Amino acid sequence: MLKDYLHKIKLCAACPKMCRFACPVAEVEKKERVTPWGKSLTALLVLEDNLSYDDPDVVDTFYSCCMCKRCKSYCLVDDVDIPAMIQAGREEIAAAKKEPEEIKIFLENFKKFNNPFGKELKLPPHPSLSPEGRGLRKGGSKKEKINLLDKAGQGYGIFSDCCGFPLWASGYTEDARGFMTKVKEAFLSSGARKIIASCPACAYMLKSIYPSLGFGLSADVLHIAQFIDSAIKDGRLHLNKKSDIDTVYHDPCFLGRYLNIYDAPRNILAQTAALKEPIKTREYSNCCGAGLYHFRSKAARKVTEIAVENIRQTKAKQMITACPTCKRIFTEALKDKITVKDLTELV
């Protein structure tokens, strides 16, 4: 509940806004109420009954967040977590049925197709999850990921249903629980000892949110970058010949700021490409804007443009990321000007 964050909200609302220019939404919207400070102040006023979810601007404020956690990289107060507060507020808004119409449509599409894309997804032929296998979570260039596991001699099965993260992040926690129950049962019955997630948000959801909501998994959860890094060190995977193409790496929000995985992708890239770092990198990396597209597509595109400019400034010919959503966003934004690849395509 939002009131659980009251102390943190008060700390943030009284701050001189050190994170003001770290928030991608505030940068493109130019509104104080959508800054991290503005969000906390709005939350405080809601808790003090000076504002309510009946006000469209209040609801808009809670949904004007990518949940990228970039504000935290600039925050000097250890106890403040804006995305967690935002998610708690969204839960209350959704429970009161005050969420934006765009979010309601998103929920309907999600329930229809069991994924956030609003359409049926097609997987290449793959083994199903079984007691002998491992779990490979969803995302992006599935053929590359399947081939990669084969190359590493890794027994595996694929569970392709959504983990429920988009529902949880949108405030529909109760709806997400249905997906979480199904996922937990599937992994428990399979006897899988490891879950390899290609999507950083999935990895975070399975590793952190599932246990916090009573859906803890017995298997270890890894992002696929960690698996590749380990498999290379163990001699189970061999890299392609090193390329001399100038390559820039983009840190996905959930892989970096949420899971603190920065070195594994770079260990791989250092052996496969002429790696260049953008000006804003690691914990200060730009958000691609994906978390905003379901509600504020126009603002999301502007957020993407800022991230694209950070990549262009490196003058690299190739961009690598370790998130299927980031890859999709940057591929569409960069067109054919810079080649965009998933990390798994280099192995």
PDB file of C-alpha atoms in Angstrom, residues 99-341:
ATOM      1  CA  GLU A  99      -6.645   3.931 -14.071  1.00  0.00           C
ATOM      2  CA  PRO A 100      -6.263   5.659 -17.476  1.00  0.00           C
ATOM      3  CA  GLU A 101      -8.277   4.282 -20.377  1.00  0.00           C
ATOM      4  CA  GLU A 102      -5.067   3.305 -22.190  1.00  0.00           C
ATOM      5  CA  ILE A 103      -4.110   1.083 -19.263  1.00  0.00           C
ATOM      6  CA  LYS A 104      -7.542  -0.561 -19.229  1.00  0.00           C
ATOM      7  CA  ILE A 105      -7.168  -1.377 -22.932  1.00  0.00           C
ATOM      8  CA  PHE A 106      -3.696  -2.762 -22.231  1.00  0.00           C
ATOM      9  CA  LEU A 107      -5.189  -5.064 -19.567  1.00  0.00           C
ATOM     10  CA  GLU A 108      -7.882  -6.311 -21.955  1.00  0.00           C
ATOM     11  CA  ASN A 109      -5.314  -7.105 -24.655  1.00  0.00           C
ATOM     12  CA  PHE A 110      -3.053  -8.772 -22.129  1.00  0.00           C
ATOM     13  CA  LYS A 111      -5.822 -11.054 -20.927  1.00  0.00           C
ATOM     14  CA  LYS A 112      -6.746 -11.906 -24.511  1.00  0.00           C
ATOM     15  CA  PHE A 113      -3.255 -12.842 -25.703  1.00  0.00           C
ATOM     16  CA  ASN A 114      -1.456 -13.597 -22.403  1.00  0.00           C
ATOM     17  CA  ASN A 115       1.341 -11.197 -23.282  1.00  0.00           C
ATOM     18  CA  PRO A 116       1.918  -7.416 -23.385  1.00  0.00           C
ATOM     19  CA  PHE A 117       2.162  -7.209 -27.186  1.00  0.00           C
ATOM     20  CA  GLY A 118      -1.543  -7.578 -27.991  1.00  0.00           C
ATOM     21  CA  LYS A 119      -1.007 -10.378 -30.506  1.00  0.00           C
ATOM     22  CA  GLU A 120      -0.228 -14.070 -30.749  1.00  0.00           C
ATOM     23  CA  LEU A 121       3.484 -14.816 -30.481  1.00  0.00           C
ATOM     24  CA  LYS A 122       5.167 -17.495 -32.571  1.00  0.00           C
ATOM     25  CA  LEU A 123       8.032 -19.521 -31.142  1.00  0.00           C
ATOM     26  CA  PRO A 124      10.490 -21.576 -33.186  1.00  0.00           C
ATOM     27  CA  PRO A 125      10.395 -25.338 -32.506  1.00  0.00           C
ATOM     28  CA  HIS A 126      11.632 -25.958 -28.967  1.00  0.00           C
ATOM     29  CA  PRO A 127      11.568 -28.523 -26.169  1.00  0.00           C
ATOM     30  CA  SER A 128       8.939 -27.974 -23.510  1.00  0.00           C
ATOM     31  CA  LEU A 129       9.821 -27.510 -19.866  1.00  0.00           C
ATOM     32  CA  SER A 130      10.644 -30.867 -18.287  1.00  0.00           C
ATOM     33  CA  PRO A 131      12.364 -32.302 -15.198  1.00  0.00           C
ATOM     34  CA  GLU A 132      15.560 -32.711 -17.247  1.00  0.00           C
ATOM     35  CA  GLY A 133      15.660 -29.131 -18.464  1.00  0.00           C
ATOM     36  CA  ARG A 134      16.211 -25.574 -17.444  1.00  0.00           C
ATOM     37  CA  GLY A 135      13.823 -22.688 -17.948  1.00  0.00           C
ATOM     38  CA  LEU A 136      14.539 -20.164 -20.681  1.00  0.00           C
ATOM     39  CA  ARG A 137      12.328 -17.147 -20.183  1.00  0.00           C
ATOM     40  CA  LYS A 138      10.801 -15.010 -22.879  1.00  0.00           C
ATOM     41  CA  GLY A 139      12.218 -12.439 -25.223  1.00  0.00           C
ATOM     42  CA  GLY A 140      13.444 -11.301 -28.565  1.00  0.00           C
ATOM     43  CA  SER A 141      15.757 -13.355 -30.778  1.00  0.00           C
ATOM     44  CA  LYS A 142      14.652 -16.752 -29.509  1.00  0.00           C
ATOM     45  CA  LYS A 143      16.502 -18.750 -32.187  1.00  0.00           C
ATOM     46  CA  GLU A 144      19.830 -17.255 -31.110  1.00  0.00           C
ATOM     47  CA  LYS A 145      19.101 -18.076 -27.483  1.00  0.00           C
ATOM     48  CA  ILE A 146      18.039 -21.647 -28.260  1.00  0.00           C
ATOM     49  CA  ASN A 147      21.129 -22.220 -30.432  1.00  0.00           C
ATOM     50  CA  LEU A 148      23.281 -20.748 -27.683  1.00  0.00           C
ATOM     51  CA  LEU A 149      22.015 -23.257 -25.115  1.00  0.00           C
ATOM     52  CA  ASP A 150      22.575 -26.085 -27.585  1.00  0.00           C
ATOM     53  CA  LYS A 151      26.158 -24.915 -28.167  1.00  0.00           C
ATOM     54  CA  ALA A 152      26.774 -24.863 -24.425  1.00  0.00           C
ATOM     55  CA  GLY A 153      25.493 -28.425 -24.089  1.00  0.00           C
ATOM     56  CA  GLN A 154      22.816 -27.170 -21.745  1.00  0.00           C
ATOM     57  CA  GLY A 155      19.735 -29.301 -21.211  1.00  0.00           C
ATOM     58  CA  TYR A 156      16.705 -27.053 -21.242  1.00  0.00           C
ATOM     59  CA  GLY A 157      13.017 -26.588 -21.779  1.00  0.00           C
ATOM     60  CA  ILE A 158      11.149 -23.416 -22.605  1.00  0.00           C
ATOM     61  CA  PHE A 159       8.256 -21.941 -20.663  1.00  0.00           C
ATOM     62  CA  SER A 160       6.999 -19.190 -22.945  1.00  0.00           C
ATOM     63  CA  ASP A 161       4.118 -17.739 -20.924  1.00  0.00           C
ATOM     64  CA  CYS A 162       4.497 -14.238 -19.502  1.00  0.00           C
ATOM     65  CA  CYS A 163       5.777 -13.920 -15.934  1.00  0.00           C
ATOM     66  CA  GLY A 164       3.183 -11.210 -15.217  1.00  0.00           C
ATOM     67  CA  PHE A 165       5.611  -8.312 -14.866  1.00  0.00           C
ATOM     68  CA  PRO A 166       3.720  -5.871 -17.147  1.00  0.00           C
ATOM     69  CA  LEU A 167       0.539  -6.419 -15.140  1.00  0.00           C
ATOM     70  CA  TRP A 168       2.324  -5.950 -11.817  1.00  0.00           C
ATOM     71  CA  ALA A 169       4.108  -2.817 -13.031  1.00  0.00           C
ATOM     72  CA  SER A 170       0.805  -1.360 -14.247  1.00  0.00           C
ATOM     73  CA  GLY A 171      -0.809  -1.845 -10.834  1.00  0.00           C
ATOM     74  CA  TYR A 172      -2.744  -5.010 -11.659  1.00  0.00           C
ATOM     75  CA  THR A 173      -1.068  -7.112  -8.987  1.00  0.00           C
ATOM     76  CA  GLU A 174      -4.067  -9.368  -8.414  1.00  0.00           C
ATOM     77  CA  ASP A 175      -4.250 -10.159 -12.131  1.00  0.00           C
ATOM     78  CA  ALA A 176      -0.499 -10.800 -12.127  1.00  0.00           C
ATOM     79  CA  ARG A 177      -0.907 -13.353  -9.344  1.00  0.00           C
ATOM     80  CA  GLY A 178      -2.718 -15.651 -11.774  1.00  0.00           C
ATOM     81  CA  PHE A 179       0.312 -15.692 -14.055  1.00  0.00           C
ATOM     82  CA  MET A 180       2.657 -16.063 -11.102  1.00  0.00           C
ATOM     83  CA  THR A 181       0.774 -19.103  -9.834  1.00  0.00           C
ATOM     84  CA  LYS A 182       0.991 -20.763 -13.250  1.00  0.00           C
ATOM     85  CA  VAL A 183       4.699 -19.974 -13.636  1.00  0.00           C
ATOM     86  CA  LYS A 184       5.607 -21.229 -10.170  1.00  0.00           C
ATOM     87  CA  GLU A 185       3.664 -24.464 -10.638  1.00  0.00           C
ATOM     88  CA  ALA A 186       5.321 -25.074 -14.014  1.00  0.00           C
ATOM     89  CA  PHE A 187       8.837 -24.594 -12.677  1.00  0.00           C
ATOM     90  CA  LEU A 188       8.224 -26.610  -9.519  1.00  0.00           C
ATOM     91  CA  SER A 189       6.745 -29.543 -11.450  1.00  0.00           C
ATOM     92  CA  SER A 190       9.634 -29.468 -13.939  1.00  0.00           C
ATOM     93  CA  GLY A 191      12.244 -29.820 -11.222  1.00  0.00           C
ATOM     94  CA  ALA A 192      14.339 -27.146 -12.937  1.00  0.00           C
ATOM     95  CA  ARG A 193      17.357 -26.098 -10.894  1.00  0.00           C
ATOM     96  CA  LYS A 194      18.041 -22.926 -12.866  1.00  0.00           C
ATOM     97  CA  ILE A 195      15.855 -20.432 -14.677  1.00  0.00           C
ATOM     98  CA  ILE A 196      17.618 -18.527 -17.451  1.00  0.00           C
ATOM     99  CA  ALA A 197      15.802 -15.331 -18.355  1.00  0.00           C
ATOM    100  CA  SER A 198      16.555 -13.462 -21.566  1.00  0.00           C
ATOM    101  CA  CYS A 199      14.417 -10.500 -20.458  1.00  0.00           C
ATOM    102  CA  PRO A 200      15.884  -8.459 -17.549  1.00  0.00           C
ATOM    103  CA  ALA A 201      12.421  -7.482 -16.297  1.00  0.00           C
ATOM    104  CA  CYS A 202      11.480 -11.180 -16.183  1.00  0.00           C
ATOM    105  CA  ALA A 203      14.660 -11.956 -14.263  1.00  0.00           C
ATOM    106  CA  TYR A 204      13.902  -9.211 -11.751  1.00  0.00           C
ATOM    107  CA  MET A 205      10.273 -10.276 -11.417  1.00  0.00           C
ATOM    108  CA  LEU A 206      11.155 -13.932 -10.836  1.00  0.00           C
ATOM    109  CA  LYS A 207      14.086 -13.197  -8.544  1.00  0.00           C
ATOM    110  CA  SER A 208      12.670 -10.358  -6.425  1.00  0.00           C
ATOM    111  CA  ILE A 209       8.934  -9.744  -6.828  1.00  0.00           C
ATOM    112  CA  TYR A 210       7.822 -13.387  -6.799  1.00  0.00           C
ATOM    113  CA  PRO A 211       9.341 -14.039  -3.337  1.00  0.00           C
ATOM    114  CA  SER A 212       8.029 -10.722  -1.993  1.00  0.00           C
ATOM    115  CA  LEU A 213       4.472 -11.757  -2.921  1.00  0.00           C
ATOM    116  CA  GLY A 214       4.755 -15.308  -1.610  1.00  0.00           C
ATOM    117  CA  PHE A 215       5.681 -17.006  -4.898  1.00  0.00           C
ATOM    118  CA  GLY A 216       9.315 -17.841  -4.147  1.00  0.00           C
ATOM    119  CA  LEU A 217      10.961 -20.268  -6.573  1.00  0.00           C
ATOM    120  CA  SER A 218      13.319 -23.069  -5.562  1.00  0.00           C
ATOM    121  CA  ALA A 219      15.434 -22.608  -8.705  1.00  0.00           C
ATOM    122  CA  ASP A 220      18.213 -20.059  -9.113  1.00  0.00           C
ATOM    123  CA  VAL A 221      17.292 -17.222 -11.478  1.00  0.00           C
ATOM    124  CA  LEU A 222      19.942 -15.979 -13.907  1.00  0.00           C
ATOM    125  CA  HIS A 223      19.887 -13.490 -16.729  1.00  0.00           C
ATOM    126  CA  ILE A 224      21.220 -15.004 -19.926  1.00  0.00           C
ATOM    127  CA  ALA A 225      24.241 -12.650 -19.867  1.00  0.00           C
ATOM    128  CA  GLN A 226      25.316 -14.265 -16.595  1.00  0.00           C
ATOM    129  CA  PHE A 227      24.867 -17.721 -18.106  1.00  0.00           C
ATOM    130  CA  ILE A 228      26.954 -16.829 -21.182  1.00  0.00           C
ATOM    131  CA  ASP A 229      29.706 -15.241 -19.086  1.00  0.00           C
ATOM    132  CA  SER A 230      29.895 -18.322 -16.869  1.00  0.00           C
ATOM    133  CA  ALA A 231      29.754 -20.765 -19.802  1.00  0.00           C
ATOM    134  CA  ILE A 232      32.635 -18.970 -21.546  1.00  0.00           C
ATOM    135  CA  LYS A 233      34.763 -19.094 -18.408  1.00  0.00           C
ATOM    136  CA  ASP A 234      33.946 -22.810 -17.997  1.00  0.00           C
ATOM    137  CA  GLY A 235      34.887 -23.518 -21.617  1.00  0.00           C
ATOM    138  CA  ARG A 236      31.367 -24.636 -22.568  1.00  0.00           C
ATOM    139  CA  LEU A 237      30.887 -21.752 -25.002  1.00  0.00           C
ATOM    140  CA  HIS A 238      33.300 -20.307 -27.526  1.00  0.00           C
ATOM    141  CA  LEU A 239      33.044 -16.805 -28.899  1.00  0.00           C
ATOM    142  CA  ASN A 240      32.928 -15.778 -32.513  1.00  0.00           C
ATOM    143  CA  LYS A 241      36.036 -14.159 -33.938  1.00  0.00           C
ATOM    144  CA  LYS A 242      36.553 -10.705 -32.470  1.00  0.00           C
ATOM    145  CA  SER A 243      35.217  -7.946 -34.687  1.00  0.00           C
ATOM    146  CA  ASP A 244      36.945  -4.604 -35.246  1.00  0.00           C
ATOM    147  CA  ILE A 245      33.582  -2.840 -35.714  1.00  0.00           C
ATOM    148  CA  ASP A 246      33.181   0.012 -33.238  1.00  0.00           C
ATOM    149  CA  THR A 247      30.477  -1.229 -30.886  1.00  0.00           C
ATOM    150  CA  VAL A 248      28.553   0.565 -28.149  1.00  0.00           C
ATOM    151  CA  TYR A 249      26.764  -1.246 -25.339  1.00  0.00           C
ATOM    152  CA  HIS A 250      23.469  -0.021 -23.869  1.00  0.00           C
ATOM    153  CA  ASP A 251      22.747  -0.983 -20.251  1.00  0.00           C
ATOM    154  CA  PRO A 252      19.091  -2.053 -19.874  1.00  0.00           C
ATOM    155  CA  CYS A 253      17.393  -0.470 -16.846  1.00  0.00           C
ATOM    156  CA  PHE A 254      16.338  -3.689 -15.167  1.00  0.00           C
ATOM    157  CA  LEU A 255      19.572  -5.538 -15.868  1.00  0.00           C
ATOM    158  CA  GLY A 256      21.672  -2.704 -14.491  1.00  0.00           C
ATOM    159  CA  ARG A 257      19.876  -0.547 -11.962  1.00  0.00           C
ATOM    160  CA  TYR A 258      17.587  -3.298 -10.646  1.00  0.00           C
ATOM    161  CA  LEU A 259      19.784  -6.415 -10.844  1.00  0.00           C
ATOM    162  CA  ASN A 260      23.181  -4.679 -10.697  1.00  0.00           C
ATOM    163  CA  ILE A 261      24.485  -6.722 -13.632  1.00  0.00           C
ATOM    164  CA  TYR A 262      26.966  -4.520 -15.463  1.00  0.00           C
ATOM    165  CA  ASP A 263      30.132  -6.586 -15.838  1.00  0.00           C
ATOM    166  CA  ALA A 264      28.861  -9.846 -17.369  1.00  0.00           C
ATOM    167  CA  PRO A 265      27.820  -8.262 -20.706  1.00  0.00           C
ATOM    168  CA  ARG A 266      31.059  -6.284 -20.842  1.00  0.00           C
ATOM    169  CA  ASN A 267      33.153  -9.386 -20.164  1.00  0.00           C
ATOM    170  CA  ILE A 268      31.565 -10.946 -23.244  1.00  0.00           C
ATOM    171  CA  LEU A 269      31.825  -7.830 -25.404  1.00  0.00           C
ATOM    172  CA  ALA A 270      35.469  -7.220 -24.502  1.00  0.00           C
ATOM    173  CA  GLN A 271      36.291 -10.499 -26.253  1.00  0.00           C
ATOM    174  CA  THR A 272      34.021 -10.086 -29.266  1.00  0.00           C
ATOM    175  CA  ALA A 273      33.936  -6.413 -30.272  1.00  0.00           C
ATOM    176  CA  ALA A 274      35.761  -3.076 -30.247  1.00  0.00           C
ATOM    177  CA  LEU A 275      33.766  -1.793 -27.283  1.00  0.00           C
ATOM    178  CA  LYS A 276      33.017   1.891 -26.787  1.00  0.00           C
ATOM    179  CA  GLU A 277      31.144   3.353 -23.822  1.00  0.00           C
ATOM    180  CA  PRO A 278      28.553   6.129 -24.264  1.00  0.00           C
ATOM    181  CA  ILE A 279      28.769   9.243 -22.100  1.00  0.00           C
ATOM    182  CA  LYS A 280      25.872   8.047 -19.956  1.00  0.00           C
ATOM    183  CA  THR A 281      26.531   4.447 -19.076  1.00  0.00           C
ATOM    184  CA  ARG A 282      26.195   1.790 -16.377  1.00  0.00           C
ATOM    185  CA  GLU A 283      23.978   3.104 -13.530  1.00  0.00           C
ATOM    186  CA  TYR A 284      23.588   6.441 -15.354  1.00  0.00           C
ATOM    187  CA  SER A 285      22.513   4.848 -18.641  1.00  0.00           C
ATOM    188  CA  ASN A 286      19.527   6.369 -20.436  1.00  0.00           C
ATOM    189  CA  CYS A 287      16.183   4.579 -20.384  1.00  0.00           C
ATOM    190  CA  CYS A 288      14.891   3.555 -23.833  1.00  0.00           C
ATOM    191  CA  GLY A 289      11.364   4.633 -22.846  1.00  0.00           C
ATOM    192  CA  ALA A 290       9.740   1.200 -23.125  1.00  0.00           C
ATOM    193  CA  GLY A 291       7.975   1.471 -19.776  1.00  0.00           C
ATOM    194  CA  LEU A 292       5.971   4.460 -20.989  1.00  0.00           C
ATOM    195  CA  TYR A 293       4.738   3.276 -24.397  1.00  0.00           C
ATOM    196  CA  HIS A 294       1.471   1.704 -23.234  1.00  0.00           C
ATOM    197  CA  PHE A 295       0.266   4.975 -21.705  1.00  0.00           C
ATOM    198  CA  ARG A 296       2.194   7.940 -23.110  1.00  0.00           C
ATOM    199  CA  SER A 297       3.528   6.891 -26.511  1.00  0.00           C
ATOM    200  CA  LYS A 298       4.364  10.443 -27.625  1.00  0.00           C
ATOM    201  CA  ALA A 299       6.413  11.134 -24.490  1.00  0.00           C
ATOM    202  CA  ALA A 300       7.947   7.655 -24.751  1.00  0.00           C
ATOM    203  CA  ARG A 301       9.236   8.403 -28.251  1.00  0.00           C
ATOM    204  CA  LYS A 302      10.900  11.565 -26.940  1.00  0.00           C
ATOM    205  CA  VAL A 303      12.543   9.548 -24.169  1.00  0.00           C
ATOM    206  CA  THR A 304      13.790   7.136 -26.829  1.00  0.00           C
ATOM    207  CA  GLU A 305      15.224  10.035 -28.848  1.00  0.00           C
ATOM    208  CA  ILE A 306      17.336  11.134 -25.874  1.00  0.00           C
ATOM    209  CA  ALA A 307      18.693   7.594 -25.467  1.00  0.00           C
ATOM    210  CA  VAL A 308      19.367   7.359 -29.205  1.00  0.00           C
ATOM    211  CA  GLU A 309      21.368  10.592 -29.164  1.00  0.00           C
ATOM    212  CA  ASN A 310      23.537   9.184 -26.365  1.00  0.00           C
ATOM    213  CA  ILE A 311      24.306   6.208 -28.624  1.00  0.00           C
ATOM    214  CA  ARG A 312      24.894   8.300 -31.752  1.00  0.00           C
ATOM    215  CA  GLN A 313      27.455  10.478 -29.997  1.00  0.00           C
ATOM    216  CA  THR A 314      29.802   7.494 -29.771  1.00  0.00           C
ATOM    217  CA  LYS A 315      29.865   7.275 -33.605  1.00  0.00           C
ATOM    218  CA  ALA A 316      29.726   3.492 -33.218  1.00  0.00           C
ATOM    219  CA  LYS A 317      28.569   1.381 -36.159  1.00  0.00           C
ATOM    220  CA  GLN A 318      26.916  -1.253 -34.005  1.00  0.00           C
ATOM    221  CA  MET A 319      24.881  -1.205 -30.784  1.00  0.00           C
ATOM    222  CA  ILE A 320      24.527  -4.190 -28.481  1.00  0.00           C
ATOM    223  CA  THR A 321      22.042  -4.566 -25.665  1.00  0.00           C
ATOM    224  CA  ALA A 322      20.988  -7.417 -23.393  1.00  0.00           C
ATOM    225  CA  CYS A 323      17.242  -6.825 -23.400  1.00  0.00           C
ATOM    226  CA  PRO A 324      14.807  -7.850 -26.166  1.00  0.00           C
ATOM    227  CA  THR A 325      12.587  -4.832 -25.493  1.00  0.00           C
ATOM    228  CA  CYS A 326      15.514  -2.408 -25.686  1.00  0.00           C
ATOM    229  CA  LYS A 327      16.586  -4.071 -28.932  1.00  0.00           C
ATOM    230  CA  ARG A 328      13.123  -3.614 -30.451  1.00  0.00           C
ATOM    231  CA  ILE A 329      12.880   0.041 -29.384  1.00  0.00           C
ATOM    232  CA  PHE A 330      16.357   0.964 -30.642  1.00  0.00           C
ATOM    233  CA  THR A 331      15.965  -0.986 -33.894  1.00  0.00           C
ATOM    234  CA  GLU A 332      12.844   1.007 -34.721  1.00  0.00           C
ATOM    235  CA  ALA A 333      14.419   4.313 -33.674  1.00  0.00           C
ATOM    236  CA  LEU A 334      17.814   3.908 -35.329  1.00  0.00           C
ATOM    237  CA  LYS A 335      16.435   2.401 -38.561  1.00  0.00           C
ATOM    238  CA  ASP A 336      19.428   1.349 -40.650  1.00  0.00           C
ATOM    239  CA  LYS A 337      21.821   4.005 -39.338  1.00  0.00           C
ATOM    240  CA  ILE A 338      23.313   1.789 -36.633  1.00  0.00           C
ATOM    241  CA  THR A 339      23.075  -1.998 -36.519  1.00  0.00           C
ATOM    242  CA  VAL A 340      21.308  -3.128 -33.348  1.00  0.00           C
ATOM    243  CA  LYS A 341      21.910  -6.620 -31.972  1.00  0.00           C
TER     244      LYS A 341
END
